Amino acid sequence: MQPEQFNILLRFFKALADDSRLKIVGILANQECSVEELAVLLQLKEPTVSHHLAKLKELNLVTMRPEGNSRLYQLDSEALQSISKEIFTPEKIASLIENVDTEAWESKVLKNYFEDDTQRLKEIPASRKKRLVILKWLANQFEVGINYPERLVNDILKRYHLDCATLRRELIACQLMQRENGVYWRTT
């Protein structure tokens, strides 16, 4: 997501994170209202309503038209749809994590479960999600495209934990490895 779009998204959420502004948007989605009418409906003072409307106008979420001595406000549904089309796509939302270390949690799990000096597994995690991190790391100790007899799989896994049978079964169950006739191989 481009910095400009990220800024718009941030301002959009900040603007709508206020209870009164959210209610104003809801009211203006159904009808035009003046500051005075909104103040009565929301039981707020007129300057407070004007302040909220100014915040919403910054994002072009509301439009204003003069009528006599007052000004009528309405939700700009086209602006809302435009923001939705430009920014609220799954791809754009997913791109919010471009500068986030998505592997930080996995690194922490590995650090917590492996002894620093020997790289032995302290225990097999009870948590399914943490166990999967450990199993993925163990699967990487096997090369893709190589067939391993069960004895060799046991020897490799015993380097990291004595319960190689459980680890072997888990690697198969999570489809990180496959087995046929006592021969194991890593899946891609």
mmCIF file with all atom_site columns, C-alpha atoms in Angstrom:
data_model
loop_
_atom_site.group_PDB
_atom_site.id
_atom_site.type_symbol
_atom_site.label_atom_id
_atom_site.label_alt_id
_atom_site.label_comp_id
_atom_site.label_asym_id
_atom_site.label_entity_id
_atom_site.label_seq_id
_atom_site.pdbx_PDB_ins_code
_atom_site.Cartn_x
_atom_site.Cartn_y
_atom_site.Cartn_z
_atom_site.occupancy
_atom_site.B_iso_or_equiv
_atom_site.pdbx_formal_charge
_atom_site.auth_seq_id
_atom_site.auth_comp_id
_atom_site.auth_asym_id
_atom_site.auth_atom_id
_atom_site.pdbx_PDB_model_num
ATOM 1   C CA . MET A 1 1   ? 0.000   0.000   0.000  1.00 0.00 ? 1   MET A CA 1
ATOM 2   C CA . GLN A 1 2   ? 1.337   3.403   -0.939 1.00 0.00 ? 2   GLN A CA 1
ATOM 3   C CA . PRO A 1 3   ? 2.049   5.842   1.927  1.00 0.00 ? 3   PRO A CA 1
ATOM 4   C CA . GLU A 1 4   ? -0.670  8.190   0.703  1.00 0.00 ? 4   GLU A CA 1
ATOM 5   C CA . GLN A 1 5   ? -3.283  5.425   0.743  1.00 0.00 ? 5   GLN A CA 1
ATOM 6   C CA . PHE A 1 6   ? -2.068  4.240   4.135  1.00 0.00 ? 6   PHE A CA 1
ATOM 7   C CA . ASN A 1 7   ? -2.514  7.791   5.446  1.00 0.00 ? 7   ASN A CA 1
ATOM 8   C CA . ILE A 1 8   ? -6.060  7.986   4.067  1.00 0.00 ? 8   ILE A CA 1
ATOM 9   C CA . LEU A 1 9   ? -6.894  4.652   5.662  1.00 0.00 ? 9   LEU A CA 1
ATOM 10  C CA . LEU A 1 10  ? -5.475  5.763   8.988  1.00 0.00 ? 10  LEU A CA 1
ATOM 11  C CA . ARG A 1 11  ? -7.351  9.064   8.898  1.00 0.00 ? 11  ARG A CA 1
ATOM 12  C CA . PHE A 1 12  ? -10.544 7.229   7.884  1.00 0.00 ? 12  PHE A CA 1
ATOM 13  C CA . PHE A 1 13  ? -10.362 4.894   10.870 1.00 0.00 ? 13  PHE A CA 1
ATOM 14  C CA . LYS A 1 14  ? -9.425  7.712   13.240 1.00 0.00 ? 14  LYS A CA 1
ATOM 15  C CA . ALA A 1 15  ? -12.380 9.760   12.028 1.00 0.00 ? 15  ALA A CA 1
ATOM 16  C CA . LEU A 1 16  ? -14.830 6.895   12.475 1.00 0.00 ? 16  LEU A CA 1
ATOM 17  C CA . ALA A 1 17  ? -13.336 5.733   15.780 1.00 0.00 ? 17  ALA A CA 1
ATOM 18  C CA . ASP A 1 18  ? -15.372 8.423   17.546 1.00 0.00 ? 18  ASP A CA 1
ATOM 19  C CA . ASP A 1 19  ? -18.842 7.470   18.764 1.00 0.00 ? 19  ASP A CA 1
ATOM 20  C CA . SER A 1 20  ? -20.425 10.802  17.836 1.00 0.00 ? 20  SER A CA 1
ATOM 21  C CA . ARG A 1 21  ? -18.881 10.911  14.352 1.00 0.00 ? 21  ARG A CA 1
ATOM 22  C CA . LEU A 1 22  ? -20.067 7.380   13.661 1.00 0.00 ? 22  LEU A CA 1
ATOM 23  C CA . LYS A 1 23  ? -23.592 8.366   14.669 1.00 0.00 ? 23  LYS A CA 1
ATOM 24  C CA . ILE A 1 24  ? -23.400 11.491  12.491 1.00 0.00 ? 24  ILE A CA 1
ATOM 25  C CA . VAL A 1 25  ? -22.396 9.347   9.512  1.00 0.00 ? 25  VAL A CA 1
ATOM 26  C CA . GLY A 1 26  ? -25.326 7.036   10.235 1.00 0.00 ? 26  GLY A CA 1
ATOM 27  C CA . ILE A 1 27  ? -27.804 9.898   10.424 1.00 0.00 ? 27  ILE A CA 1
ATOM 28  C CA . LEU A 1 28  ? -26.437 11.603  7.307  1.00 0.00 ? 28  LEU A CA 1
ATOM 29  C CA . ALA A 1 29  ? -26.637 8.347   5.370  1.00 0.00 ? 29  ALA A CA 1
ATOM 30  C CA . ASN A 1 30  ? -30.435 8.581   5.673  1.00 0.00 ? 30  ASN A CA 1
ATOM 31  C CA . GLN A 1 31  ? -31.115 12.310  5.502  1.00 0.00 ? 31  GLN A CA 1
ATOM 32  C CA . GLU A 1 32  ? -29.693 15.790  5.152  1.00 0.00 ? 32  GLU A CA 1
ATOM 33  C CA . CYS A 1 33  ? -29.333 17.653  8.429  1.00 0.00 ? 33  CYS A CA 1
ATOM 34  C CA . SER A 1 34  ? -28.182 20.998  9.703  1.00 0.00 ? 34  SER A CA 1
ATOM 35  C CA . VAL A 1 35  ? -25.750 21.396  12.580 1.00 0.00 ? 35  VAL A CA 1
ATOM 36  C CA . GLU A 1 36  ? -28.680 22.401  14.782 1.00 0.00 ? 36  GLU A CA 1
ATOM 37  C CA . GLU A 1 37  ? -30.670 19.263  13.897 1.00 0.00 ? 37  GLU A CA 1
ATOM 38  C CA . LEU A 1 38  ? -27.670 17.015  14.491 1.00 0.00 ? 38  LEU A CA 1
ATOM 39  C CA . ALA A 1 39  ? -27.002 18.701  17.849 1.00 0.00 ? 39  ALA A CA 1
ATOM 40  C CA . VAL A 1 40  ? -30.578 18.001  18.975 1.00 0.00 ? 40  VAL A CA 1
ATOM 41  C CA . LEU A 1 41  ? -30.548 14.404  17.678 1.00 0.00 ? 41  LEU A CA 1
ATOM 42  C CA . LEU A 1 42  ? -27.226 13.599  19.365 1.00 0.00 ? 42  LEU A CA 1
ATOM 43  C CA . GLN A 1 43  ? -27.745 15.806  22.430 1.00 0.00 ? 43  GLN A CA 1
ATOM 44  C CA . LEU A 1 44  ? -24.502 17.662  21.737 1.00 0.00 ? 44  LEU A CA 1
ATOM 45  C CA . LYS A 1 45  ? -23.622 21.330  21.546 1.00 0.00 ? 45  LYS A CA 1
ATOM 46  C CA . GLU A 1 46  ? -23.566 22.861  18.064 1.00 0.00 ? 46  GLU A CA 1
ATOM 47  C CA . PRO A 1 47  ? -19.821 23.733  18.173 1.00 0.00 ? 47  PRO A CA 1
ATOM 48  C CA . THR A 1 48  ? -19.089 20.077  19.012 1.00 0.00 ? 48  THR A CA 1
ATOM 49  C CA . VAL A 1 49  ? -21.159 18.899  16.046 1.00 0.00 ? 49  VAL A CA 1
ATOM 50  C CA . SER A 1 50  ? -19.382 21.434  13.808 1.00 0.00 ? 50  SER A CA 1
ATOM 51  C CA . HIS A 1 51  ? -16.028 20.081  14.984 1.00 0.00 ? 51  HIS A CA 1
ATOM 52  C CA . HIS A 1 52  ? -17.075 16.501  14.135 1.00 0.00 ? 52  HIS A CA 1
ATOM 53  C CA . LEU A 1 53  ? -18.410 17.566  10.732 1.00 0.00 ? 53  LEU A CA 1
ATOM 54  C CA . ALA A 1 54  ? -15.107 19.311  9.972  1.00 0.00 ? 54  ALA A CA 1
ATOM 55  C CA . LYS A 1 55  ? -13.249 16.046  10.663 1.00 0.00 ? 55  LYS A CA 1
ATOM 56  C CA . LEU A 1 56  ? -15.607 14.162  8.340  1.00 0.00 ? 56  LEU A CA 1
ATOM 57  C CA . LYS A 1 57  ? -15.289 16.851  5.651  1.00 0.00 ? 57  LYS A CA 1
ATOM 58  C CA . GLU A 1 58  ? -11.486 16.487  5.709  1.00 0.00 ? 58  GLU A CA 1
ATOM 59  C CA . LEU A 1 59  ? -12.006 12.989  4.335  1.00 0.00 ? 59  LEU A CA 1
ATOM 60  C CA . ASN A 1 60  ? -14.744 14.155  1.963  1.00 0.00 ? 60  ASN A CA 1
ATOM 61  C CA . LEU A 1 61  ? -17.193 11.842  3.712  1.00 0.00 ? 61  LEU A CA 1
ATOM 62  C CA . VAL A 1 62  ? -19.817 14.570  4.010  1.00 0.00 ? 62  VAL A CA 1
ATOM 63  C CA . THR A 1 63  ? -20.968 17.244  1.645  1.00 0.00 ? 63  THR A CA 1
ATOM 64  C CA . MET A 1 64  ? -22.467 20.569  2.585  1.00 0.00 ? 64  MET A CA 1
ATOM 65  C CA . ARG A 1 65  ? -24.906 22.734  0.694  1.00 0.00 ? 65  ARG A CA 1
ATOM 66  C CA . PRO A 1 66  ? -26.249 26.109  1.756  1.00 0.00 ? 66  PRO A CA 1
ATOM 67  C CA . GLU A 1 67  ? -29.982 26.551  2.164  1.00 0.00 ? 67  GLU A CA 1
ATOM 68  C CA . GLY A 1 68  ? -31.009 30.000  3.276  1.00 0.00 ? 68  GLY A CA 1
ATOM 69  C CA . ASN A 1 69  ? -29.161 30.867  6.474  1.00 0.00 ? 69  ASN A CA 1
ATOM 70  C CA . SER A 1 70  ? -28.248 27.282  7.305  1.00 0.00 ? 70  SER A CA 1
ATOM 71  C CA . ARG A 1 71  ? -26.072 24.625  5.823  1.00 0.00 ? 71  ARG A CA 1
ATOM 72  C CA . LEU A 1 72  ? -27.274 21.097  5.206  1.00 0.00 ? 72  LEU A CA 1
ATOM 73  C CA . TYR A 1 73  ? -24.925 18.142  5.465  1.00 0.00 ? 73  TYR A CA 1
ATOM 74  C CA . GLN A 1 74  ? -25.223 14.730  3.854  1.00 0.00 ? 74  GLN A CA 1
ATOM 75  C CA . LEU A 1 75  ? -23.073 11.629  3.603  1.00 0.00 ? 75  LEU A CA 1
ATOM 76  C CA . ASP A 1 76  ? -21.145 11.528  0.329  1.00 0.00 ? 76  ASP A CA 1
ATOM 77  C CA . SER A 1 77  ? -21.824 7.935   -0.652 1.00 0.00 ? 77  SER A CA 1
ATOM 78  C CA . GLU A 1 78  ? -19.658 8.242   -3.783 1.00 0.00 ? 78  GLU A CA 1
ATOM 79  C CA . ALA A 1 79  ? -16.625 9.206   -1.679 1.00 0.00 ? 79  ALA A CA 1
ATOM 80  C CA . LEU A 1 80  ? -17.326 6.274   0.618  1.00 0.00 ? 80  LEU A CA 1
ATOM 81  C CA . GLN A 1 81  ? -17.538 3.892   -2.339 1.00 0.00 ? 81  GLN A CA 1
ATOM 82  C CA . SER A 1 82  ? -14.360 5.356   -3.795 1.00 0.00 ? 82  SER A CA 1
ATOM 83  C CA . ILE A 1 83  ? -12.443 4.749   -0.564 1.00 0.00 ? 83  ILE A CA 1
ATOM 84  C CA . SER A 1 84  ? -13.876 1.253   -0.466 1.00 0.00 ? 84  SER A CA 1
ATOM 85  C CA . LYS A 1 85  ? -12.800 0.456   -4.042 1.00 0.00 ? 85  LYS A CA 1
ATOM 86  C CA . GLU A 1 86  ? -9.341  2.012   -3.730 1.00 0.00 ? 86  GLU A CA 1
ATOM 87  C CA . ILE A 1 87  ? -8.323  0.931   -0.264 1.00 0.00 ? 87  ILE A CA 1
ATOM 88  C CA . PHE A 1 88  ? -10.609 -1.762  1.135  1.00 0.00 ? 88  PHE A CA 1
ATOM 89  C CA . THR A 1 89  ? -9.548  -4.558  -1.181 1.00 0.00 ? 89  THR A CA 1
ATOM 90  C CA . PRO A 1 90  ? -8.097  -7.767  0.292  1.00 0.00 ? 90  PRO A CA 1
ATOM 91  C CA . GLU A 1 91  ? -4.810  -7.107  -1.521 1.00 0.00 ? 91  GLU A CA 1
ATOM 92  C CA . LYS A 1 92  ? -4.487  -3.563  -0.166 1.00 0.00 ? 92  LYS A CA 1
ATOM 93  C CA . ILE A 1 93  ? -5.381  -4.608  3.377  1.00 0.00 ? 93  ILE A CA 1
ATOM 94  C CA . ALA A 1 94  ? -2.901  -7.499  3.190  1.00 0.00 ? 94  ALA A CA 1
ATOM 95  C CA . SER A 1 95  ? -0.188  -5.079  2.064  1.00 0.00 ? 95  SER A CA 1
ATOM 96  C CA . LEU A 1 96  ? -0.440  -3.275  5.414  1.00 0.00 ? 96  LEU A CA 1
ATOM 97  C CA . ILE A 1 97  ? 2.074   -5.766  6.809  1.00 0.00 ? 97  ILE A CA 1
ATOM 98  C CA . GLU A 1 98  ? 4.819   -5.096  4.261  1.00 0.00 ? 98  GLU A CA 1
ATOM 99  C CA . ASN A 1 99  ? 7.112   -3.620  6.918  1.00 0.00 ? 99  ASN A CA 1
ATOM 100 C CA . VAL A 1 100 ? 6.201   -6.129  9.642  1.00 0.00 ? 100 VAL A CA 1
ATOM 101 C CA . ASP A 1 101 ? 8.483   -9.038  10.508 1.00 0.00 ? 101 ASP A CA 1
ATOM 102 C CA . THR A 1 102 ? 5.982   -11.840 9.994  1.00 0.00 ? 102 THR A CA 1
ATOM 103 C CA . GLU A 1 103 ? 8.505   -14.422 11.182 1.00 0.00 ? 103 GLU A CA 1
ATOM 104 C CA . ALA A 1 104 ? 9.175   -12.745 14.541 1.00 0.00 ? 104 ALA A CA 1
ATOM 105 C CA . TRP A 1 105 ? 6.681   -14.935 16.376 1.00 0.00 ? 105 TRP A CA 1
ATOM 106 C CA . GLU A 1 106 ? 8.104   -18.116 14.848 1.00 0.00 ? 106 GLU A CA 1
ATOM 107 C CA . SER A 1 107 ? 11.623  -17.029 15.840 1.00 0.00 ? 107 SER A CA 1
ATOM 108 C CA . LYS A 1 108 ? 10.442  -16.466 19.391 1.00 0.00 ? 108 LYS A CA 1
ATOM 109 C CA . VAL A 1 109 ? 8.841   -19.927 19.534 1.00 0.00 ? 109 VAL A CA 1
ATOM 110 C CA . LEU A 1 110 ? 12.039  -21.552 18.255 1.00 0.00 ? 110 LEU A CA 1
ATOM 111 C CA . LYS A 1 111 ? 14.120  -19.623 20.775 1.00 0.00 ? 111 LYS A CA 1
ATOM 112 C CA . ASN A 1 112 ? 11.816  -20.625 23.635 1.00 0.00 ? 112 ASN A CA 1
ATOM 113 C CA . TYR A 1 113 ? 11.709  -24.338 22.777 1.00 0.00 ? 113 TYR A CA 1
ATOM 114 C CA . PHE A 1 114 ? 15.292  -25.004 21.715 1.00 0.00 ? 114 PHE A CA 1
ATOM 115 C CA . GLU A 1 115 ? 18.301  -24.946 24.016 1.00 0.00 ? 115 GLU A CA 1
ATOM 116 C CA . ASP A 1 116 ? 20.752  -22.326 22.761 1.00 0.00 ? 116 ASP A CA 1
ATOM 117 C CA . ASP A 1 117 ? 23.949  -24.313 23.051 1.00 0.00 ? 117 ASP A CA 1
ATOM 118 C CA . THR A 1 118 ? 22.862  -27.794 21.876 1.00 0.00 ? 118 THR A CA 1
ATOM 119 C CA . GLN A 1 119 ? 19.888  -26.991 19.632 1.00 0.00 ? 119 GLN A CA 1
ATOM 120 C CA . ARG A 1 120 ? 17.971  -29.719 21.418 1.00 0.00 ? 120 ARG A CA 1
ATOM 121 C CA . LEU A 1 121 ? 14.243  -29.406 21.790 1.00 0.00 ? 121 LEU A CA 1
ATOM 122 C CA . LYS A 1 122 ? 13.356  -28.803 25.455 1.00 0.00 ? 122 LYS A CA 1
ATOM 123 C CA . GLU A 1 123 ? 9.863   -30.225 24.978 1.00 0.00 ? 123 GLU A CA 1
ATOM 124 C CA . ILE A 1 124 ? 7.278   -30.787 22.268 1.00 0.00 ? 124 ILE A CA 1
ATOM 125 C CA . PRO A 1 125 ? 4.842   -27.880 22.549 1.00 0.00 ? 125 PRO A CA 1
ATOM 126 C CA . ALA A 1 126 ? 1.291   -28.678 23.617 1.00 0.00 ? 126 ALA A CA 1
ATOM 127 C CA . SER A 1 127 ? -0.047  -25.756 21.598 1.00 0.00 ? 127 SER A CA 1
ATOM 128 C CA . ARG A 1 128 ? -0.865  -26.895 18.059 1.00 0.00 ? 128 ARG A CA 1
ATOM 129 C CA . LYS A 1 129 ? 0.303   -23.608 16.535 1.00 0.00 ? 129 LYS A CA 1
ATOM 130 C CA . LYS A 1 130 ? 3.650   -23.652 18.353 1.00 0.00 ? 130 LYS A CA 1
ATOM 131 C CA . ARG A 1 131 ? 4.119   -27.349 17.588 1.00 0.00 ? 131 ARG A CA 1
ATOM 132 C CA . LEU A 1 132 ? 3.655   -26.597 13.877 1.00 0.00 ? 132 LEU A CA 1
ATOM 133 C CA . VAL A 1 133 ? 6.478   -24.015 14.041 1.00 0.00 ? 133 VAL A CA 1
ATOM 134 C CA . ILE A 1 134 ? 8.767   -26.636 15.582 1.00 0.00 ? 134 ILE A CA 1
ATOM 135 C CA . LEU A 1 135 ? 7.697   -29.283 13.053 1.00 0.00 ? 135 LEU A CA 1
ATOM 136 C CA . LYS A 1 136 ? 8.354   -26.949 10.111 1.00 0.00 ? 136 LYS A CA 1
ATOM 137 C CA . TRP A 1 137 ? 11.829  -26.299 11.478 1.00 0.00 ? 137 TRP A CA 1
ATOM 138 C CA . LEU A 1 138 ? 12.429  -30.041 11.889 1.00 0.00 ? 138 LEU A CA 1
ATOM 139 C CA . ALA A 1 139 ? 11.143  -30.735 8.375  1.00 0.00 ? 139 ALA A CA 1
ATOM 140 C CA . ASN A 1 140 ? 13.773  -28.323 7.072  1.00 0.00 ? 140 ASN A CA 1
ATOM 141 C CA . GLN A 1 141 ? 16.437  -30.633 8.483  1.00 0.00 ? 141 GLN A CA 1
ATOM 142 C CA . PHE A 1 142 ? 15.529  -33.044 5.661  1.00 0.00 ? 142 PHE A CA 1
ATOM 143 C CA . GLU A 1 143 ? 16.334  -32.332 2.033  1.00 0.00 ? 143 GLU A CA 1
ATOM 144 C CA . VAL A 1 144 ? 13.615  -32.233 -0.591 1.00 0.00 ? 144 VAL A CA 1
ATOM 145 C CA . GLY A 1 145 ? 13.883  -35.026 -3.158 1.00 0.00 ? 145 GLY A CA 1
ATOM 146 C CA . ILE A 1 146 ? 15.780  -37.435 -0.881 1.00 0.00 ? 146 ILE A CA 1
ATOM 147 C CA . ASN A 1 147 ? 14.259  -40.675 0.416  1.00 0.00 ? 147 ASN A CA 1
ATOM 148 C CA . TYR A 1 148 ? 15.107  -41.499 4.028  1.00 0.00 ? 148 TYR A CA 1
ATOM 149 C CA . PRO A 1 149 ? 14.747  -44.933 5.615  1.00 0.00 ? 149 PRO A CA 1
ATOM 150 C CA . GLU A 1 150 ? 12.948  -44.830 8.980  1.00 0.00 ? 150 GLU A CA 1
ATOM 151 C CA . ARG A 1 151 ? 16.178  -45.563 10.852 1.00 0.00 ? 151 ARG A CA 1
ATOM 152 C CA . LEU A 1 152 ? 17.843  -42.462 9.385  1.00 0.00 ? 152 LEU A CA 1
ATOM 153 C CA . VAL A 1 153 ? 14.750  -40.321 10.097 1.00 0.00 ? 153 VAL A CA 1
ATOM 154 C CA . ASN A 1 154 ? 14.933  -41.499 13.727 1.00 0.00 ? 154 ASN A CA 1
ATOM 155 C CA . ASP A 1 155 ? 18.649  -40.696 13.929 1.00 0.00 ? 155 ASP A CA 1
ATOM 156 C CA . ILE A 1 156 ? 18.114  -37.173 12.580 1.00 0.00 ? 156 ILE A CA 1
ATOM 157 C CA . LEU A 1 157 ? 15.156  -36.483 14.868 1.00 0.00 ? 157 LEU A CA 1
ATOM 158 C CA . LYS A 1 158 ? 16.979  -37.888 17.939 1.00 0.00 ? 158 LYS A CA 1
ATOM 159 C CA . ARG A 1 159 ? 19.560  -35.118 17.498 1.00 0.00 ? 159 ARG A CA 1
ATOM 160 C CA . TYR A 1 160 ? 16.800  -32.728 18.556 1.00 0.00 ? 160 TYR A CA 1
ATOM 161 C CA . HIS A 1 161 ? 14.545  -34.807 20.871 1.00 0.00 ? 161 HIS A CA 1
ATOM 162 C CA . LEU A 1 162 ? 14.470  -38.373 22.186 1.00 0.00 ? 162 LEU A CA 1
ATOM 163 C CA . ASP A 1 163 ? 10.803  -38.964 21.283 1.00 0.00 ? 163 ASP A CA 1
ATOM 164 C CA . CYS A 1 164 ? 11.466  -39.409 17.581 1.00 0.00 ? 164 CYS A CA 1
ATOM 165 C CA . ALA A 1 165 ? 8.345   -41.583 17.102 1.00 0.00 ? 165 ALA A CA 1
ATOM 166 C CA . THR A 1 166 ? 6.017   -38.731 18.135 1.00 0.00 ? 166 THR A CA 1
ATOM 167 C CA . LEU A 1 167 ? 7.895   -36.251 15.974 1.00 0.00 ? 167 LEU A CA 1
ATOM 168 C CA . ARG A 1 168 ? 7.790   -38.632 13.001 1.00 0.00 ? 168 ARG A CA 1
ATOM 169 C CA . ARG A 1 169 ? 4.027   -39.130 13.383 1.00 0.00 ? 169 ARG A CA 1
ATOM 170 C CA . GLU A 1 170 ? 3.469   -35.379 13.720 1.00 0.00 ? 170 GLU A CA 1
ATOM 171 C CA . LEU A 1 171 ? 5.543   -34.622 10.618 1.00 0.00 ? 171 LEU A CA 1
ATOM 172 C CA . ILE A 1 172 ? 3.359   -37.060 8.675  1.00 0.00 ? 172 ILE A CA 1
ATOM 173 C CA . ALA A 1 173 ? 0.106   -35.808 10.232 1.00 0.00 ? 173 ALA A CA 1
ATOM 174 C CA . CYS A 1 174 ? 0.958   -32.192 9.328  1.00 0.00 ? 174 CYS A CA 1
ATOM 175 C CA . GLN A 1 175 ? 1.905   -33.331 5.813  1.00 0.00 ? 175 GLN A CA 1
ATOM 176 C CA . LEU A 1 176 ? 5.413   -31.967 6.141  1.00 0.00 ? 176 LEU A CA 1
ATOM 177 C CA . MET A 1 177 ? 6.723   -35.428 5.302  1.00 0.00 ? 177 MET A CA 1
ATOM 178 C CA . GLN A 1 178 ? 5.262   -38.498 3.643  1.00 0.00 ? 178 GLN A CA 1
ATOM 179 C CA . ARG A 1 179 ? 5.864   -42.183 4.225  1.00 0.00 ? 179 ARG A CA 1
ATOM 180 C CA . GLU A 1 180 ? 5.468   -45.326 2.198  1.00 0.00 ? 180 GLU A CA 1
ATOM 181 C CA . ASN A 1 181 ? 6.867   -48.785 3.007  1.00 0.00 ? 181 ASN A CA 1
ATOM 182 C CA . GLY A 1 182 ? 9.183   -47.451 5.702  1.00 0.00 ? 182 GLY A CA 1
ATOM 183 C CA . VAL A 1 183 ? 10.635  -44.753 3.428  1.00 0.00 ? 183 VAL A CA 1
ATOM 184 C CA . TYR A 1 184 ? 10.144  -41.086 4.273  1.00 0.00 ? 184 TYR A CA 1
ATOM 185 C CA . TRP A 1 185 ? 10.549  -37.947 2.194  1.00 0.00 ? 185 TRP A CA 1
ATOM 186 C CA . ARG A 1 186 ? 9.975   -34.282 2.761  1.00 0.00 ? 186 ARG A CA 1
ATOM 187 C CA . THR A 1 187 ? 7.073   -32.617 0.977  1.00 0.00 ? 187 THR A CA 1
ATOM 188 C CA . THR A 1 188 ? 7.582   -29.287 -0.738 1.00 0.00 ? 188 THR A CA 1
#
